[in-house]
PDB file of C-alpha atoms in Angstrom:
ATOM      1  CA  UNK A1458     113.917  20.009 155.297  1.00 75.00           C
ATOM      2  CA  UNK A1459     111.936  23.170 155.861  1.00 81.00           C
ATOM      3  CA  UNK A1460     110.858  25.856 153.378  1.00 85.00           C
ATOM      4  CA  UNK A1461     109.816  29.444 154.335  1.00 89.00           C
ATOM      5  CA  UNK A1462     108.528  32.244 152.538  1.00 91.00           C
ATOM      6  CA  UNK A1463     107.665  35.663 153.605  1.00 93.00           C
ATOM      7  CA  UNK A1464     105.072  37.810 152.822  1.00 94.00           C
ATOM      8  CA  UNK A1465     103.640  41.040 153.696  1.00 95.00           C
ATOM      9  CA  UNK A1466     106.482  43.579 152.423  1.00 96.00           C
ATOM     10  CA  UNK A1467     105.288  46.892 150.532  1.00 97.00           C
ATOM     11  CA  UNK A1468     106.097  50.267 150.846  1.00 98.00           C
ATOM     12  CA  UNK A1469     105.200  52.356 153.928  1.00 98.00           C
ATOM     13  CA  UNK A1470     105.497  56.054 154.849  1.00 98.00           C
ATOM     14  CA  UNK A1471     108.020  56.785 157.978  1.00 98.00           C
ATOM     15  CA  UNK A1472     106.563  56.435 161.749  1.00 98.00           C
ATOM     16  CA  UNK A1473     104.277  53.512 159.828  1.00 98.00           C
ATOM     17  CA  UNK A1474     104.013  49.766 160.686  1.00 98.00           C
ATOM     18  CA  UNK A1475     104.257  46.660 158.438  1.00 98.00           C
ATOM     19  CA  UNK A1476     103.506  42.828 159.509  1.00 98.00           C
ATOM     20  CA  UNK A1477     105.879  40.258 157.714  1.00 98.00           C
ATOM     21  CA  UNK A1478     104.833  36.493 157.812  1.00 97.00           C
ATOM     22  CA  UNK A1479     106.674  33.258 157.247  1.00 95.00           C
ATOM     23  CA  UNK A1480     104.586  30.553 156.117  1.00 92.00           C
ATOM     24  CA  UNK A1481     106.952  27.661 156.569  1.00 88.00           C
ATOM     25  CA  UNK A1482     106.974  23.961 155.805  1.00 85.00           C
ATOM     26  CA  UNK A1483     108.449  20.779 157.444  1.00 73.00           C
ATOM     27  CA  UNK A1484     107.179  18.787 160.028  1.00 72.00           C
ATOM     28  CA  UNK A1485     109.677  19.567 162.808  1.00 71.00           C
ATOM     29  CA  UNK A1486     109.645  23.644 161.960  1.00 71.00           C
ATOM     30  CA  UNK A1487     108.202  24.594 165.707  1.00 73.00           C
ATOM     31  CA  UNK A1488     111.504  22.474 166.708  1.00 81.00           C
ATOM     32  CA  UNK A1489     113.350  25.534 164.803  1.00 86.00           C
ATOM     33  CA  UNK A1490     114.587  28.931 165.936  1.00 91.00           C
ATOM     34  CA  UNK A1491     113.474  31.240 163.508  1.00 92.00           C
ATOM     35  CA  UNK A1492     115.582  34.199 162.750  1.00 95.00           C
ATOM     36  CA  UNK A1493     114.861  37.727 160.563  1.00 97.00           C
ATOM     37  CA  UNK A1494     117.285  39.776 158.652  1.00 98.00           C
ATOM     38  CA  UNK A1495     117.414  42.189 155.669  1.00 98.00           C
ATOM     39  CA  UNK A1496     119.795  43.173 153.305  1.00 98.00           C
ATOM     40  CA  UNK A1497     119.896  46.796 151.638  1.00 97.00           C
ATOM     41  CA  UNK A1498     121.782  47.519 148.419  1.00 90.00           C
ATOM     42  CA  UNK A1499     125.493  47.156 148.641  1.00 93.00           C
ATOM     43  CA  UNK A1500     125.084  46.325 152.426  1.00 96.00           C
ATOM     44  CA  UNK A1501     125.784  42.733 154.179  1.00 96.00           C
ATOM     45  CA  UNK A1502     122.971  40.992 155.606  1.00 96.00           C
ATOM     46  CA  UNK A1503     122.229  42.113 159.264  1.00 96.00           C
ATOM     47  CA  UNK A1504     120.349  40.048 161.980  1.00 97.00           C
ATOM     48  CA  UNK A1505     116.596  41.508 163.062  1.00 98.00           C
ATOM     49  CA  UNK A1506     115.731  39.306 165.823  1.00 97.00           C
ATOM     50  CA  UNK A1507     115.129  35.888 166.619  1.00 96.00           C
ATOM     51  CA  UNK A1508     112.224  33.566 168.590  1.00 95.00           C
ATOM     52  CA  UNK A1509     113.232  30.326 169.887  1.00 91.00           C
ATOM     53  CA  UNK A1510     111.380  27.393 168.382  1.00 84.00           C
ATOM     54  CA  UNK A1511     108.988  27.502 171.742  1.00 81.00           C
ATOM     55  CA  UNK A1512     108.341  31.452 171.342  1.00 81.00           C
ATOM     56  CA  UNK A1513     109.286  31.617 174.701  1.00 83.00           C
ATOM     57  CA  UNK A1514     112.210  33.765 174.287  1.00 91.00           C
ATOM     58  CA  UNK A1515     113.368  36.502 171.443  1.00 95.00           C
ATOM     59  CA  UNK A1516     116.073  38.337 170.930  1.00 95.00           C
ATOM     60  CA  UNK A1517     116.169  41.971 168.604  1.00 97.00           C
ATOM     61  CA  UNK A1518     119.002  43.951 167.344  1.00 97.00           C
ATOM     62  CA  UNK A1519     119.752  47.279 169.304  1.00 97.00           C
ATOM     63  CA  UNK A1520     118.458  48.812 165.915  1.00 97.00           C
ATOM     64  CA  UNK A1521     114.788  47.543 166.122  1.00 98.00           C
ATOM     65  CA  UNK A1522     114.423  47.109 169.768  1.00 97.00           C
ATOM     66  CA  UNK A1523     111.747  48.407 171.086  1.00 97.00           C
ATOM     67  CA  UNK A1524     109.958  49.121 167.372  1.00 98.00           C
ATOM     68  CA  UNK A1525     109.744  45.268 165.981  1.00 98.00           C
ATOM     69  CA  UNK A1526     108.283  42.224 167.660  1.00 98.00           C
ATOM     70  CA  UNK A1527     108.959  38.627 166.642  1.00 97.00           C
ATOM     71  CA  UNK A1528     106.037  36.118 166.871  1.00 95.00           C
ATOM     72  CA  UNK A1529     105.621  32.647 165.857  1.00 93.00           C
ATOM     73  CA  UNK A1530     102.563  29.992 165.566  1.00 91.00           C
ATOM     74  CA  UNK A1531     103.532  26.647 165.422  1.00 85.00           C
ATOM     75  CA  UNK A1532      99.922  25.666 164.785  1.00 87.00           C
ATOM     76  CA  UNK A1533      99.881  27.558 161.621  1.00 89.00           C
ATOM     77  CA  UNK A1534     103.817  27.192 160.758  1.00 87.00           C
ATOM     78  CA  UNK A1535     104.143  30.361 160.507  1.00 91.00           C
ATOM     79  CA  UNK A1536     105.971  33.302 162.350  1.00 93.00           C
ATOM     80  CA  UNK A1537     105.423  37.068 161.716  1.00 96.00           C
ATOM     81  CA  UNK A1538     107.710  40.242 162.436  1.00 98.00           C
ATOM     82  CA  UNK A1539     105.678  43.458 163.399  1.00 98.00           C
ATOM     83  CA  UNK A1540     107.150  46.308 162.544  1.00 98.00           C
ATOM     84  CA  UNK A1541     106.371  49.505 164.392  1.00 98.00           C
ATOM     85  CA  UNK A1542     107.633  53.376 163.629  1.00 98.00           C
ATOM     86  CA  UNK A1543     109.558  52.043 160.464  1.00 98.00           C
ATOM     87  CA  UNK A1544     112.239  54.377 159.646  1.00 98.00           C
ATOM     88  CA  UNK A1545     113.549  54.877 156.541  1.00 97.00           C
ATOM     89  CA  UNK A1546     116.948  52.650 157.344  1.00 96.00           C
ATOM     90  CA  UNK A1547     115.159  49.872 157.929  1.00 98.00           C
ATOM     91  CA  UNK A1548     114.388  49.725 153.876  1.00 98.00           C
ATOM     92  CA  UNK A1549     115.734  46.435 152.991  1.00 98.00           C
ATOM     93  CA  UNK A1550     114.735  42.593 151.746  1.00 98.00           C
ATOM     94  CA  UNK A1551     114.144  41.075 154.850  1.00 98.00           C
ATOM     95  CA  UNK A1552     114.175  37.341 155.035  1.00 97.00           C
ATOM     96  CA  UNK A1553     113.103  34.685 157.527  1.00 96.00           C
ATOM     97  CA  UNK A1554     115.307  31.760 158.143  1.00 94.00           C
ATOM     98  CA  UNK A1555     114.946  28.777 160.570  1.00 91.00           C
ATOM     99  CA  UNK A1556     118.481  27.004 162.432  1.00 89.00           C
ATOM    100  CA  UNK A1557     118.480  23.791 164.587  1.00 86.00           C
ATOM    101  CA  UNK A1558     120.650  25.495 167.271  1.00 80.00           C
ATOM    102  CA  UNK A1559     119.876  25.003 170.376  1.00 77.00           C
ATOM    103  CA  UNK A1560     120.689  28.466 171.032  1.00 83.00           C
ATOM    104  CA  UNK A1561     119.600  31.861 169.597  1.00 87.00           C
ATOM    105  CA  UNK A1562     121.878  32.535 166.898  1.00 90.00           C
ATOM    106  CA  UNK A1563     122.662  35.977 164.934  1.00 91.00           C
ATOM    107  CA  UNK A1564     124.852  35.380 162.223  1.00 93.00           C
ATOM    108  CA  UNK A1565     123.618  34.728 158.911  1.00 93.00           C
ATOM    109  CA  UNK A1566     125.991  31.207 158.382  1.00 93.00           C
ATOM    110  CA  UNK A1567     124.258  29.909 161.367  1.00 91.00           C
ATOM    111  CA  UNK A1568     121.154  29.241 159.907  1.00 93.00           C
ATOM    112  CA  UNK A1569     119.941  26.378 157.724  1.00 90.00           C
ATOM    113  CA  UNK A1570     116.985  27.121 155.614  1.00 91.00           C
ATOM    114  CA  UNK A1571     116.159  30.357 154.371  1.00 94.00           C
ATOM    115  CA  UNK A1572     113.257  32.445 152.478  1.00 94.00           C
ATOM    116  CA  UNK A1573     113.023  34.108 149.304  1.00 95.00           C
ATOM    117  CA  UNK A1574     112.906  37.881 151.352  1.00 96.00           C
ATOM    118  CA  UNK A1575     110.287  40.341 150.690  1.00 97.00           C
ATOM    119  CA  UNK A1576     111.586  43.939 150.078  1.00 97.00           C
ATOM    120  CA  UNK A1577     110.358  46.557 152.805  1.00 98.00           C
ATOM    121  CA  UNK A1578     110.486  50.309 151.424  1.00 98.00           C
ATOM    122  CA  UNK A1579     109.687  52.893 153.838  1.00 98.00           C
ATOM    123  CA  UNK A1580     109.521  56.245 152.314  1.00 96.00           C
ATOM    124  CA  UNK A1581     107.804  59.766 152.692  1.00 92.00           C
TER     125      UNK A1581
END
């Protein structure tokens, strides 16, 4: 079993950043891919990114590429998502999750365990 929850959500002006971390538990998390989404209001959930359970490979939606950057230390359990020039779409709960794929995965079903979220607001 492995529990996550995320920390680190607030409200932030636009062109700000915000650091999310995922404190997780279990001893075979860093054998885990660990995913991020969010959800805004009346919205589905939407894949962020992903890191592979090594960290050696990530993958971002086209939406936060090149703004957000996916971490992870297996020392600590935890991984982080660094958000850079936040926008006000990206104003959602964002969650961390953790899957036993072997493979990066981006749908929401794919993954096993899942956070609580924290709620991002980014707003002038």
């Amino acid at each position: 079993q492995v529990q996550a929850v995320e920390s680190g959500g607030g409200l932030v002006q636009p062109g700000g950043s915000l650091r999310l971390s995922c404190a997780a538990s279990g001893r075979t998390f860093y054998r885990y891919n660990m995913g991020w989404f969010r959800q805004a209001p009346g919205k589905e959930r939407e894949f962020v990114g992903a890191i592979s359970w090594s960290g050696g490979n990530t993958y971002y939606a086209d939406s936060v590429k090149g703004r957000f950057i996916i971490s992870r230390d297996n020392a600590k359990n935890t991984g982080y998502l660094q958000m850079n020039s936040l926008k006000p779409e990206d104003t959602a709960i964002y969650y961390c999750a953790a899957g036993a794929s072997v493979l990066i995965r981006v749908r929401p079903d794919e993954y096993d365990y899942w956070g609580q979220g924290t709620r991002v607001t980014v707003s002038s």
